[in-house]
Coordinates of C-alpha atoms and ligand atoms in Angstrom, one line a residue:
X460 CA 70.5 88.6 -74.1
X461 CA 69.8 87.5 -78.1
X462 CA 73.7 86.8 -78.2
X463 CA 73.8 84.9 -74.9
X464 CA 70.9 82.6 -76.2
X465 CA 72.5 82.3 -79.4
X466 CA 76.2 81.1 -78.2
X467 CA 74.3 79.1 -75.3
X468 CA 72.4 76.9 -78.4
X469 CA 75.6 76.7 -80.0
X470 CA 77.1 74.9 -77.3
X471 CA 74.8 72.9 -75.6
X472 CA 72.5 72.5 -78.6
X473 CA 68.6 73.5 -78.1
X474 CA 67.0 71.4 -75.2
X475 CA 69.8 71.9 -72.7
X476 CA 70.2 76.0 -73.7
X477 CA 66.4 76.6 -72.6
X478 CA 68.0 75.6 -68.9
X479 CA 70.8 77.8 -68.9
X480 CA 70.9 80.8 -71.2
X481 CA 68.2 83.1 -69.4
X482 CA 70.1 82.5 -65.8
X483 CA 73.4 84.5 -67.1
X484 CA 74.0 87.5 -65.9
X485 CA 77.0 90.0 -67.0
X486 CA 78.6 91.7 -63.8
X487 CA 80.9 93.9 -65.0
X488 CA 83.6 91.8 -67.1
X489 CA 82.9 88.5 -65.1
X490 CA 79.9 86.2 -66.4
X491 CA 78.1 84.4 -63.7
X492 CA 75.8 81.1 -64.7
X493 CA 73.4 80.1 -62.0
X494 CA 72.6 76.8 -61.4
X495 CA 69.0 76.0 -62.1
X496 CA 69.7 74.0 -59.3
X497 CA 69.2 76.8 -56.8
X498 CA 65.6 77.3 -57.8
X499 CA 64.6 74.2 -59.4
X500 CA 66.2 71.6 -57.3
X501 CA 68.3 69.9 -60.1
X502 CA 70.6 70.7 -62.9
X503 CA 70.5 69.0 -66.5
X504 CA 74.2 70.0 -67.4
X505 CA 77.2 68.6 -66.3
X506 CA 80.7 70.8 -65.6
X507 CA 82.0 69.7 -68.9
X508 CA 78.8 71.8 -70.5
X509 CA 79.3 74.6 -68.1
X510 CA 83.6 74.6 -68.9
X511 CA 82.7 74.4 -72.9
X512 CA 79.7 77.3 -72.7
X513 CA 82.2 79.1 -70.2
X514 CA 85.4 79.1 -72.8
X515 CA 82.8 80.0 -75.7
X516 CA 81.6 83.2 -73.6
X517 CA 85.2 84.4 -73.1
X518 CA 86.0 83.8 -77.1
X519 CA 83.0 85.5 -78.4
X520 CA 82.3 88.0 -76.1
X521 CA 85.6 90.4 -75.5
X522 CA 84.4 92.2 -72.3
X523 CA 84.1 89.1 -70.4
X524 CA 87.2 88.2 -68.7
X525 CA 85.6 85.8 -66.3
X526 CA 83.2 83.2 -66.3
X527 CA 81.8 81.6 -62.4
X528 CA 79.0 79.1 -62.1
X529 CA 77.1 80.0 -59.2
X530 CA 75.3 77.1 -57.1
X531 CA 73.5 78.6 -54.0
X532 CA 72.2 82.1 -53.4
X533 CA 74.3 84.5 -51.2
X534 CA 73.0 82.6 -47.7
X535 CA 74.3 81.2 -44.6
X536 CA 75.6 82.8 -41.7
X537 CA 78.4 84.1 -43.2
X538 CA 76.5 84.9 -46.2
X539 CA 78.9 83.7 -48.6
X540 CA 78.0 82.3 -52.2
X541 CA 79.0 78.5 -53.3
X542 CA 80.6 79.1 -56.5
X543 CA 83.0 77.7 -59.4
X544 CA 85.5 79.1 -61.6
X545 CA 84.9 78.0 -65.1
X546 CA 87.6 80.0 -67.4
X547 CA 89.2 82.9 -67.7
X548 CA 90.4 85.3 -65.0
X549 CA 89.8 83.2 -61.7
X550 CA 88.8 86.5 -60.0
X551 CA 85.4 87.4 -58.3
X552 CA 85.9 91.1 -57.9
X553 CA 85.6 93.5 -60.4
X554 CA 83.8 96.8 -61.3
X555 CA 80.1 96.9 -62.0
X556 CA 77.9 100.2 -63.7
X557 CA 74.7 101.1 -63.1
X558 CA 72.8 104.6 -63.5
X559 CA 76.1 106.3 -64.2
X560 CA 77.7 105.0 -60.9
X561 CA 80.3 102.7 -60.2
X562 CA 80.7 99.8 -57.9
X563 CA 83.5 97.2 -57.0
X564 CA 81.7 94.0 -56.0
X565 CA 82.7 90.8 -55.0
X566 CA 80.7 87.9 -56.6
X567 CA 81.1 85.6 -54.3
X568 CA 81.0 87.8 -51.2
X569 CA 77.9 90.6 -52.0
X570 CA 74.1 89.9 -53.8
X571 CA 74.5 91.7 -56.8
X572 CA 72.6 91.5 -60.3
X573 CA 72.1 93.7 -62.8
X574 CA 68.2 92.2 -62.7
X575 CA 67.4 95.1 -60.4
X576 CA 68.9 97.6 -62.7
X577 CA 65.5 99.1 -63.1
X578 CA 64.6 98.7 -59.1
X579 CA 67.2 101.2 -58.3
X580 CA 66.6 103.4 -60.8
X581 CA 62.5 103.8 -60.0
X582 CA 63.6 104.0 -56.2
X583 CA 65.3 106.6 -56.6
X584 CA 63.0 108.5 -58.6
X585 CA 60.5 108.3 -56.4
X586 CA 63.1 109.8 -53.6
X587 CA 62.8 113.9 -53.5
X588 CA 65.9 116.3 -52.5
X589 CA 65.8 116.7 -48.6
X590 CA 64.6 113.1 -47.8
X591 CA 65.9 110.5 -44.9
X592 CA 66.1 107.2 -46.2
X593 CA 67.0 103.8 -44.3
X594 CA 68.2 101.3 -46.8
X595 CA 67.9 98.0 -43.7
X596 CA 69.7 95.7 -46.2
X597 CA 72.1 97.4 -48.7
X598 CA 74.8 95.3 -49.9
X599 CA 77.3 96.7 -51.9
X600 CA 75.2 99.9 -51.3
X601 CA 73.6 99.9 -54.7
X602 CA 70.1 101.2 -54.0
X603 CA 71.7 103.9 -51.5
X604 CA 74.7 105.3 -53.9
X605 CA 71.7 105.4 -56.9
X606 CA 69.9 107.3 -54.7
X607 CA 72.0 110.4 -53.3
X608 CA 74.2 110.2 -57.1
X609 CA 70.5 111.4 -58.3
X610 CA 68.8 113.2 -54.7
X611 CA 70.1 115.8 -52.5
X612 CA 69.0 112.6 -50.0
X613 CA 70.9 111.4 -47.1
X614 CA 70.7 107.5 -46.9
X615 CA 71.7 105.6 -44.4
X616 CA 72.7 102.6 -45.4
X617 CA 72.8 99.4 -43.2
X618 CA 74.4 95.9 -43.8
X619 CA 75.1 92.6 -41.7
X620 CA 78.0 91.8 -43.6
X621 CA 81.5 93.0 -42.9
X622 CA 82.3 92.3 -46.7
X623 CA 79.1 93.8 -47.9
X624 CA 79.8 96.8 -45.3
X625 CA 83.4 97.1 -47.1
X626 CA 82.3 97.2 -50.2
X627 CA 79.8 99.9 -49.6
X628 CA 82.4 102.4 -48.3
X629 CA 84.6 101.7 -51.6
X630 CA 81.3 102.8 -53.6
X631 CA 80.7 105.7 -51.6
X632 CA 84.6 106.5 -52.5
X633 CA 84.4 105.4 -56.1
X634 CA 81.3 107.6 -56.4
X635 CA 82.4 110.4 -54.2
X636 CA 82.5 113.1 -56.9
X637 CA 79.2 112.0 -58.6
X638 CA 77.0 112.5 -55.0
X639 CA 74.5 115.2 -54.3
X640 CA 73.5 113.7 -51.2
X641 CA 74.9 111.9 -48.4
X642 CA 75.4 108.2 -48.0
X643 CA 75.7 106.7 -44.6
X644 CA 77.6 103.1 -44.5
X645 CA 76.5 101.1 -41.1
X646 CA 77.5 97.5 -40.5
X647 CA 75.2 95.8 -38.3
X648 CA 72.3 94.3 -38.0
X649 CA 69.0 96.4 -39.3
X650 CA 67.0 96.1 -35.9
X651 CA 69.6 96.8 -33.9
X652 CA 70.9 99.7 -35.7
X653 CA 67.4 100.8 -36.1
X654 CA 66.3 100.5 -32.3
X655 CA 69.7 102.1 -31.0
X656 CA 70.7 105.2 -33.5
X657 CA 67.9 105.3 -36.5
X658 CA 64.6 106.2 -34.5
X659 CA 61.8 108.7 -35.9
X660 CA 64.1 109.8 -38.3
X661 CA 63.2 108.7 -42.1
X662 CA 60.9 109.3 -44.9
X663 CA 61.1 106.2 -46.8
X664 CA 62.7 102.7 -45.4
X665 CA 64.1 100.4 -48.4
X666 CA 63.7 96.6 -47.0
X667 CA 65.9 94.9 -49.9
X668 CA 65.9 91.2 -48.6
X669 CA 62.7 89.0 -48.8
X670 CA 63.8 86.5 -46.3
X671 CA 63.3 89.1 -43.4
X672 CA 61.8 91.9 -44.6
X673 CA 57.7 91.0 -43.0
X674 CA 59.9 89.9 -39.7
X675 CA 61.7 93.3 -39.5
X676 CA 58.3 95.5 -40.7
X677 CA 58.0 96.6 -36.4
X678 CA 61.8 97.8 -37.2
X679 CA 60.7 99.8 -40.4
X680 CA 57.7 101.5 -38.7
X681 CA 60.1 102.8 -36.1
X682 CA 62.2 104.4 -38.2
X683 CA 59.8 106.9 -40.0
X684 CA 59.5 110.3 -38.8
X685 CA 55.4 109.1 -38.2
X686 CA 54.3 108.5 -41.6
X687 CA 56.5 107.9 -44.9
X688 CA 56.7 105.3 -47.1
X689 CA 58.0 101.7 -46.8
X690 CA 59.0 99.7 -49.6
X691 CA 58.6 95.8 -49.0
X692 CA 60.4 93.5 -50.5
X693 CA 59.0 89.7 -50.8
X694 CA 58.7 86.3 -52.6
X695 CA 55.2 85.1 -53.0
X696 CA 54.0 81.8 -55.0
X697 CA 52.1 82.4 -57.4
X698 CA 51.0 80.6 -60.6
X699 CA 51.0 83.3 -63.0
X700 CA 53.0 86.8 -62.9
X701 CA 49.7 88.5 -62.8
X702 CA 48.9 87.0 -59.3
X703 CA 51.8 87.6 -57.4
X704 CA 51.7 91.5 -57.2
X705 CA 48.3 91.2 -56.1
X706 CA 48.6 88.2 -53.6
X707 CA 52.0 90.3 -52.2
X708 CA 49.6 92.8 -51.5
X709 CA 47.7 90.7 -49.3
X710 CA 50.4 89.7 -47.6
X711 CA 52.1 93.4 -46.7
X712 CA 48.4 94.5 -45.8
X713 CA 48.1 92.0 -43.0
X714 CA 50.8 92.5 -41.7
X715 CA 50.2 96.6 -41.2
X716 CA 47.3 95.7 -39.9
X717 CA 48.5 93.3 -37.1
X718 CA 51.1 95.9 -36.5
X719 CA 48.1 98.0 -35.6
X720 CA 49.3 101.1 -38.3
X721 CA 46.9 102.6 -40.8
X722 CA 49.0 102.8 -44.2
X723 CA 47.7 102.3 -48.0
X724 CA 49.6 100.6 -50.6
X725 CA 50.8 103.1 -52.8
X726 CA 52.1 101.2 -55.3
X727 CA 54.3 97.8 -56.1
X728 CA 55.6 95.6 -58.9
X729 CA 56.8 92.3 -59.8
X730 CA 60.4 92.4 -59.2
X731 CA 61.7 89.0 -61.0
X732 CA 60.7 85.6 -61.0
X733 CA 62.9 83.5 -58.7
X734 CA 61.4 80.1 -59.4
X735 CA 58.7 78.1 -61.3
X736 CA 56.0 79.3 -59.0
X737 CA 58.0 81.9 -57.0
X738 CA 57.7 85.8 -57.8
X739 CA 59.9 88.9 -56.3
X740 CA 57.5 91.2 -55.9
X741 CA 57.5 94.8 -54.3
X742 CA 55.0 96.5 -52.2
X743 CA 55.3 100.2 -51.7
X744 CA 53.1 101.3 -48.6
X745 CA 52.9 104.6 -47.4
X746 CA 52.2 104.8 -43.6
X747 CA 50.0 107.3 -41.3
X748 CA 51.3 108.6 -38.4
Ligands
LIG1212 C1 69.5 90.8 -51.3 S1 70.9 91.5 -50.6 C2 70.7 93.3 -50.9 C3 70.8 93.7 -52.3 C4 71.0 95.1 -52.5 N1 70.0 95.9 -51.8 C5 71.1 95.5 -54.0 O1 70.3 96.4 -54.4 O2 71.9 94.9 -54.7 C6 70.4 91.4 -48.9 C7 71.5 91.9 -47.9 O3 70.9 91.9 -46.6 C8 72.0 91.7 -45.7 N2 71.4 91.3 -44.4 C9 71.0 90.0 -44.1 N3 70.5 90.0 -42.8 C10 70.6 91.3 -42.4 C11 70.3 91.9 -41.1 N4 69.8 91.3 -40.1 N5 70.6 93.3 -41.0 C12 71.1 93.9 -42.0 N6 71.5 93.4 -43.2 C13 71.2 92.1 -43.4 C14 72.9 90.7 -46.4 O4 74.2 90.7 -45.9 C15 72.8 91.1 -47.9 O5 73.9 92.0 -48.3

């Protein structure tokens, strides 16, 4: 991070740098600078800036072969990334390490960041050998493949997208040797999956994916085996840090309690901030039967 900031000031010089440098992320040897655009509106810097701070991250840093501005989230209906090659390599796959496991991701085709790095680790530890686990929104499978390399788990692991699907059956490969438990690739949507095959049959339910995961809480609930634990992921405003774990709360509670289920919140964090006011947060409640 100190060497990112430090090559970002070189290049851009200070006022410009505070925009950019903490909005790169290193995905296995390709770079990837997101536009403060996608969560402020509006971006200082032109390409030029982007092309020079792109060929300065390829000279000084020798694991980086590839360097891609990123300018919306993964969204749409074909959930696909708007993106730019800057220098290097002009290649969006490549193979990302977490937690001793390996993953080929696609940039511009799956979510990935290494910001959740410590997400999937404290996931997983809270998983015990013999659990069910529904992961509703996997991805590349990162959460699910974390979990059974450490668990004696079996996680099914359900995605919308036929690329993120892909790529979650070439982890499960790439990892094959490193797995205690089982992991269970489905592609399709999470309440449909849920309501046809994944009934009364989990411990915990993983709900990765803030922009559905209050809408898709009934689908949750009737996956547990009765009680278990869900793990609710959100964005909240909130002025301050402090606030949003507390106001996420709020906002997981009344939910359960129109859903008419009796649950306490267990436990919960702030994930990342996603924008000036906006917070990741979250929510781990564990349900009654
Ligand atoms: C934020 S990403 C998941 C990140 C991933 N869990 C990780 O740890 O890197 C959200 C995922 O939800 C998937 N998705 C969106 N709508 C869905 C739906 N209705 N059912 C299942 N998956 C869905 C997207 O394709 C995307 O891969």
């Amino acid at each position: 991070m100190r060497l990112l900031r430090r090559i970002a000031g070189e290049v851009l010089g200070p006022v410009k740098a505070r925009h950019v440098w903490g909005r790169i992320d290193v995905v296995g040897d390709i770079a990837l600078i997101k536009s403060p655009s996608i969560a402020w509106g509006s971006d200082p810097l032109s390409i030029e800036d982007y092309k020079r701070l792109a060929r300065a991250l390829l000279e000084r840093i020798p694991y980086i072969r590839s360097v891609w501005l990123l300018r919306s989230p993964v969204s749409g209906e074909k959930l696909l990334r708007e993106a730019l090659h800057l220098a290097g390599e002009a290649r969006s796959v490549t193979i990302y390490k977490e937690h001793g496991c390996e993953f080929e991701v696609d940039i511009l085709k799956v979510f990935v960041t290494p910001r959740l790095n410590y997400e999937h680790r404290r996931i997983a530890e809270l998983v015990s050998d013999g659990e069910v686990v529904v992961n509703m929104f996997a991805g590349a499978g990162l959460f699910s493949v974390i979990i059974a390399c450490r668990r004696r788990a079996t996680v099914y692991s359900i995605d919308i997208s036929p690329d993120a699907y892909e790529l979650m059956m070439r982890s499960v490969e790439l990892n094959r040797n490193r797995l205690k438990g089982r992991v269970i690739p489905i592609l399709g949507d999470a309440a449909r999956v849920v309501e046809s095959r994944l009934r009364g049959i989990a411990n915990r339910v993983l709900m990765p994916y803030p922009r559905l995961a209050l809408e898709y809480l009934p689908y949750a609930l009737e996956a547990l085996q009765g009680s278990g634990v869900i793990h609710v992921y959100i964005h909240v405003p909130a002025k301050r840090r402090s606030e949003a774990r507390r106001a996420a709360s709020t906002v997981v509670s009344r939910r359960l309690e129109e859903l008419g289920r009796s649950f306490s919140i267990k436990g919960g964090r702030v994930v990342r901030p996603v924008g000036p006011t906006l917070y990741q947060v979250v929510v781990d409640a564990e349900v009654g039967g």
